[in-house]
Amino acid sequence: MKTIIEPFRIKVVEPLKMTTRAEREAALHRAGLNVFLVPAEDVLIDLLTDSGTGAMSSEQWAGIMRGDESYAGARSYYRFEDRLREVTGFEHVIPTHQGRASERILFELIGGPDKTIPNNNHFDTTRANIEHSGARAVDLVIDEGRDPKSRHPFKGNIDLDKLEALFKEVGAEHIPCVMVTVTNNSGGGQPVSLENLHAVRKFCDRHGTPFFLDACRFAENAYFIKQREPGQGHRSVAAIVREMFDLADGATISAKKDGLVNIGGVLLLRDEALYGAAQNLLILTEGFPTYGGLAGRDLEAMAQGFEEVLHEDYLHYRIRSTAYLGEKLLAQGIQIVEPPGGHAIYIDAAEFCPHIPKAQFPGQALVCALYLHGGIRGVEIGSVMFGEHAKMELVRLAIPRRVYTQSQIDYVIEAIGEVHARRDRIRGLRITAEPPVLRHFTARFAEV
Ligand SMILES: *Cc1c(COP(=O)(O)O)cnc(C)c1O
């Protein structure tokens, strides 16, 4: 059957507030044409991010009640540790309040001045934590990963030739680890193949360099491997996940993605000495090693989430419904980053609004138009976010996990189609106020 039904039924509902166009105009005006400053209540379909925005299951909510809030040695911690050991095979499991806390601890230990850390594409918090330690963050994704129209099945792969060249340039002694992000969030949510991960492992063995995964979307990546990689179709996602983690010396995870929770993170390590040092830093800023800045109930919800995310009917629904949105937009003549990624669809705003020059922020203009027309909130990933360094003008529509139904996604498709039909009316923007760093969060705009 062609229809992808949601593999769950709804037990609790959260009403959405319907707004009129006049109300949205007023809200957007108050926000200085920046949807980050629009109250979430005034948004109908919120596709700003898939991070921490998912819906928990009845078993996760039951776990919230069962949470053991003991300071040390809580039952919920052991459930969490057992689950992570079972899913990833890692012996040393450190809970943190979210992914960036794992990154901060890791890079305080292995980063520092004269160090360089390669990745397919560093996520922004990963890059920021590396740079904060004094080290340099380098992106080495394959060329296809930078071409929006390339249909390469694994556009998240890291380029081994570029990696070799980097090792020659700076020397292995200055590279404390090679990282690979699965799926590649900053590169359109594109997957990395098992073959590529094996090649990185071999490369790292040759140089005596540790290999770390940024594993926020490990289950979505494994599902793509099962679907697309020759010889993998018959395996369980759980077996593929285990093979991915078996190749690595450590991993940072934001549980707000494939952990299916609203808050939480994990740091996984093999090295005994590094584990001890990480625990000491954890105690300094996060908490005792058996709660790591979280409540016992959060650990309980994570223990359950890391199990549910491996259900293949869930993953099928997840990946297919993201692809559904992407394919319907393409069918309406709207260019997206192809093929659709795991957690989000990226609209090519430069193609959508060819009449708006880069200097007038076509992505931001499109984000405003989608909000005004349909109450849909996406996010600009282009010249507002990256300034002169922007390679593309994109609008990302990230899909929260288990939150919106197909009819709500059909509404999004229809609304974007209507905006597209009258796209010549969208006007370029100029910035009227901006902060010195990370301006996309708080800048204000006016129409040109
Ligand atoms: C979200 C994310 C992070 C950071 O995690 P937080 O929980 O937001 O701190 C790191 N890497 C990737 C790839 C992510 O998607």
CSV table of N, CA, C and O in Angstrom, one decimal, residues 316-364:
chain,number,residue,atom,x,y,z
A,316,HIS,N,10.3,3.6,9.3
A,316,HIS,CA,9.7,3.6,8.0
A,316,HIS,C,8.8,4.8,7.8
A,316,HIS,O,8.9,5.6,6.9
A,317,TYR,N,7.9,4.9,8.8
A,317,TYR,CA,7.0,6.1,8.8
A,317,TYR,C,7.8,7.4,8.8
A,317,TYR,O,7.5,8.3,8.1
A,318,ARG,N,8.8,7.5,9.7
A,318,ARG,CA,9.6,8.7,9.8
A,318,ARG,C,10.3,9.1,8.5
A,318,ARG,O,10.1,10.3,8.1
A,319,ILE,N,11.0,8.2,7.9
A,319,ILE,CA,11.8,8.5,6.7
A,319,ILE,C,10.8,8.8,5.5
A,319,ILE,O,11.0,9.7,4.7
A,320,ARG,N,9.8,7.9,5.4
A,320,ARG,CA,8.9,8.0,4.3
A,320,ARG,C,8.1,9.3,4.4
A,320,ARG,O,7.8,9.9,3.4
A,321,SER,N,7.7,9.7,5.6
A,321,SER,CA,6.9,10.9,5.7
A,321,SER,C,7.7,12.2,5.4
A,321,SER,O,7.2,13.1,4.8
A,322,THR,N,9.0,12.2,5.7
A,322,THR,CA,9.8,13.3,5.3
A,322,THR,C,10.0,13.3,3.8
A,322,THR,O,9.8,14.4,3.2
A,323,ALA,N,10.2,12.1,3.2
A,323,ALA,CA,10.3,12.1,1.8
A,323,ALA,C,9.0,12.5,1.1
A,323,ALA,O,9.1,13.1,0.0
A,324,TYR,N,7.9,12.2,1.7
A,324,TYR,CA,6.6,12.5,1.1
A,324,TYR,C,6.5,14.0,0.9
A,324,TYR,O,6.1,14.5,-0.1
A,325,LEU,N,6.8,14.8,2.0
A,325,LEU,CA,6.8,16.2,1.9
A,325,LEU,C,7.8,16.7,0.8
A,325,LEU,O,7.4,17.5,-0.1
A,326,GLY,N,9.0,16.2,0.7
A,326,GLY,CA,9.9,16.6,-0.3
A,326,GLY,C,9.5,16.3,-1.7
A,326,GLY,O,9.6,17.1,-2.6
A,327,GLU,N,8.9,15.1,-1.9
A,327,GLU,CA,8.5,14.7,-3.2
A,327,GLU,C,7.4,15.5,-3.7
A,327,GLU,O,7.3,15.9,-4.9
A,328,LYS,N,6.4,15.8,-2.8
A,328,LYS,CA,5.3,16.6,-3.2
A,328,LYS,C,5.7,18.0,-3.6
A,328,LYS,O,5.1,18.7,-4.5
A,329,LEU,N,6.7,18.6,-2.9
A,329,LEU,CA,7.2,19.9,-3.2
A,329,LEU,C,7.8,19.9,-4.6
A,329,LEU,O,7.6,20.7,-5.5
A,330,LEU,N,8.7,18.9,-4.8
A,330,LEU,CA,9.3,18.7,-6.1
A,330,LEU,C,8.3,18.6,-7.3
A,330,LEU,O,8.4,19.3,-8.3
A,331,ALA,N,7.2,17.9,-7.0
A,331,ALA,CA,6.2,17.7,-8.0
A,331,ALA,C,5.5,19.0,-8.3
A,331,ALA,O,4.9,19.2,-9.4
A,332,GLN,N,5.5,20.0,-7.4
A,332,GLN,CA,4.9,21.3,-7.7
A,332,GLN,C,5.9,22.2,-8.3
A,332,GLN,O,5.7,23.4,-8.3
A,333,GLY,N,7.1,21.7,-8.6
A,333,GLY,CA,8.1,22.5,-9.3
A,333,GLY,C,8.9,23.3,-8.3
A,333,GLY,O,9.6,24.3,-8.6
A,334,ILE,N,8.9,22.9,-7.0
A,334,ILE,CA,9.7,23.6,-6.0
A,334,ILE,C,11.0,22.9,-5.7
A,334,ILE,O,11.0,21.7,-5.4
A,335,GLN,N,12.1,23.5,-6.0
A,335,GLN,CA,13.4,22.9,-5.8
A,335,GLN,C,13.8,22.7,-4.4
A,335,GLN,O,13.7,23.7,-3.6
A,336,ILE,N,14.2,21.5,-4.0
A,336,ILE,CA,14.6,21.2,-2.6
A,336,ILE,C,16.0,20.6,-2.8
A,336,ILE,O,16.5,20.3,-3.9
A,337,VAL,N,16.7,20.4,-1.6
A,337,VAL,CA,18.0,19.7,-1.6
A,337,VAL,C,17.6,18.2,-1.8
A,337,VAL,O,16.8,17.7,-1.0
A,338,GLU,N,18.1,17.6,-2.8
A,338,GLU,CA,17.7,16.2,-3.2
A,338,GLU,C,18.8,15.3,-2.8
A,338,GLU,O,20.0,15.7,-2.8
A,339,PRO,N,18.5,14.0,-2.5
A,339,PRO,CA,17.2,13.5,-2.2
A,339,PRO,C,16.7,14.0,-0.8
A,339,PRO,O,17.6,14.4,-0.1
A,340,PRO,N,15.4,13.8,-0.5
A,340,PRO,CA,15.0,14.3,0.9
A,340,PRO,C,15.9,13.6,2.0
A,340,PRO,O,16.2,12.4,1.9
A,341,GLY,N,16.2,14.4,3.0
A,341,GLY,CA,17.0,13.9,4.1
A,341,GLY,C,16.1,13.2,5.1
A,341,GLY,O,14.9,12.9,4.8
A,342,GLY,N,16.7,12.8,6.3
A,342,GLY,CA,15.9,12.1,7.2
A,342,GLY,C,15.0,12.9,8.1
A,342,GLY,O,13.9,12.5,8.4
A,343,HIS,N,15.4,14.1,8.5
A,343,HIS,CA,14.7,14.8,9.5
A,343,HIS,C,14.1,16.2,9.0
A,343,HIS,O,13.4,16.8,9.7
A,344,ALA,N,14.5,16.5,7.8
A,344,ALA,CA,14.0,17.8,7.3
A,344,ALA,C,14.1,17.9,5.8
A,344,ALA,O,14.8,17.2,5.1
A,345,ILE,N,13.3,18.9,5.3
A,345,ILE,CA,13.4,19.2,3.8
A,345,ILE,C,13.9,20.6,3.7
A,345,ILE,O,13.6,21.5,4.5
A,346,TYR,N,14.8,20.8,2.8
A,346,TYR,CA,15.5,22.1,2.6
A,346,TYR,C,15.0,22.7,1.3
A,346,TYR,O,15.4,22.1,0.2
A,347,ILE,N,14.3,23.8,1.3
A,347,ILE,CA,13.8,24.4,0.0
A,347,ILE,C,14.9,25.4,-0.5
A,347,ILE,O,15.5,26.1,0.3
A,348,ASP,N,15.2,25.3,-1.8
A,348,ASP,CA,16.1,26.2,-2.4
A,348,ASP,C,15.4,27.6,-2.6
A,348,ASP,O,14.7,27.8,-3.5
A,349,ALA,N,15.7,28.5,-1.7
A,349,ALA,CA,15.0,29.8,-1.7
A,349,ALA,C,15.5,30.7,-2.8
A,349,ALA,O,14.7,31.5,-3.3
A,350,ALA,N,16.7,30.5,-3.3
A,350,ALA,CA,17.2,31.3,-4.4
A,350,ALA,C,16.4,31.0,-5.7
A,350,ALA,O,16.1,31.9,-6.5
A,351,GLU,N,16.1,29.7,-5.9
A,351,GLU,CA,15.3,29.3,-7.0
A,351,GLU,C,13.8,29.7,-6.8
A,351,GLU,O,13.1,30.0,-7.8
A,352,PHE,N,13.3,29.7,-5.6
A,352,PHE,CA,11.9,30.0,-5.3
A,352,PHE,C,11.7,31.5,-5.6
A,352,PHE,O,10.6,31.8,-6.1
A,353,CYS,N,12.7,32.3,-5.2
A,353,CYS,CA,12.5,33.8,-5.3
A,353,CYS,C,13.6,34.3,-6.2
A,353,CYS,O,14.5,35.1,-5.7
A,354,PRO,N,13.6,34.0,-7.5
A,354,PRO,CA,14.8,34.4,-8.3
A,354,PRO,C,14.9,36.0,-8.4
A,354,PRO,O,15.9,36.5,-8.8
A,355,HIS,N,13.8,36.6,-8.1
A,355,HIS,CA,13.8,38.1,-8.2
A,355,HIS,C,14.4,38.8,-7.0
A,355,HIS,O,14.5,40.0,-7.0
A,356,ILE,N,14.7,38.0,-6.0
A,356,ILE,CA,15.3,38.6,-4.8
A,356,ILE,C,16.8,38.3,-4.7
A,356,ILE,O,17.2,37.2,-4.6
A,357,PRO,N,17.7,39.4,-4.8
A,357,PRO,CA,19.1,39.1,-4.7
A,357,PRO,C,19.5,38.6,-3.4
A,357,PRO,O,18.8,38.9,-2.4
A,358,LYS,N,20.7,37.9,-3.3
A,358,LYS,CA,21.2,37.4,-2.1
A,358,LYS,C,21.3,38.4,-1.0
A,358,LYS,O,21.0,38.1,0.2
A,359,ALA,N,21.7,39.6,-1.4
A,359,ALA,CA,21.8,40.7,-0.4
A,359,ALA,C,20.5,41.1,0.3
A,359,ALA,O,20.5,41.8,1.3
A,360,GLN,N,19.4,40.6,-0.3
A,360,GLN,CA,18.1,40.9,0.3
A,360,GLN,C,17.4,39.7,0.9
A,360,GLN,O,16.2,39.6,1.0
A,361,PHE,N,18.3,38.7,1.2
A,361,PHE,CA,17.9,37.5,2.0
A,361,PHE,C,16.6,36.8,1.5
A,361,PHE,O,15.6,36.8,2.2
A,362,PRO,N,16.7,36.1,0.3
A,362,PRO,CA,15.6,35.4,-0.2
A,362,PRO,C,15.0,34.3,0.8
A,362,PRO,O,13.8,34.1,0.8
A,363,GLY,N,15.9,33.7,1.5
A,363,GLY,CA,15.5,32.6,2.5
A,363,GLY,C,14.6,33.2,3.6
A,363,GLY,O,13.6,32.7,3.9
A,364,GLN,N,15.1,34.3,4.2
A,364,GLN,CA,14.4,35.0,5.2
A,364,GLN,C,13.0,35.5,4.7
A,364,GLN,O,12.0,35.4,5.4
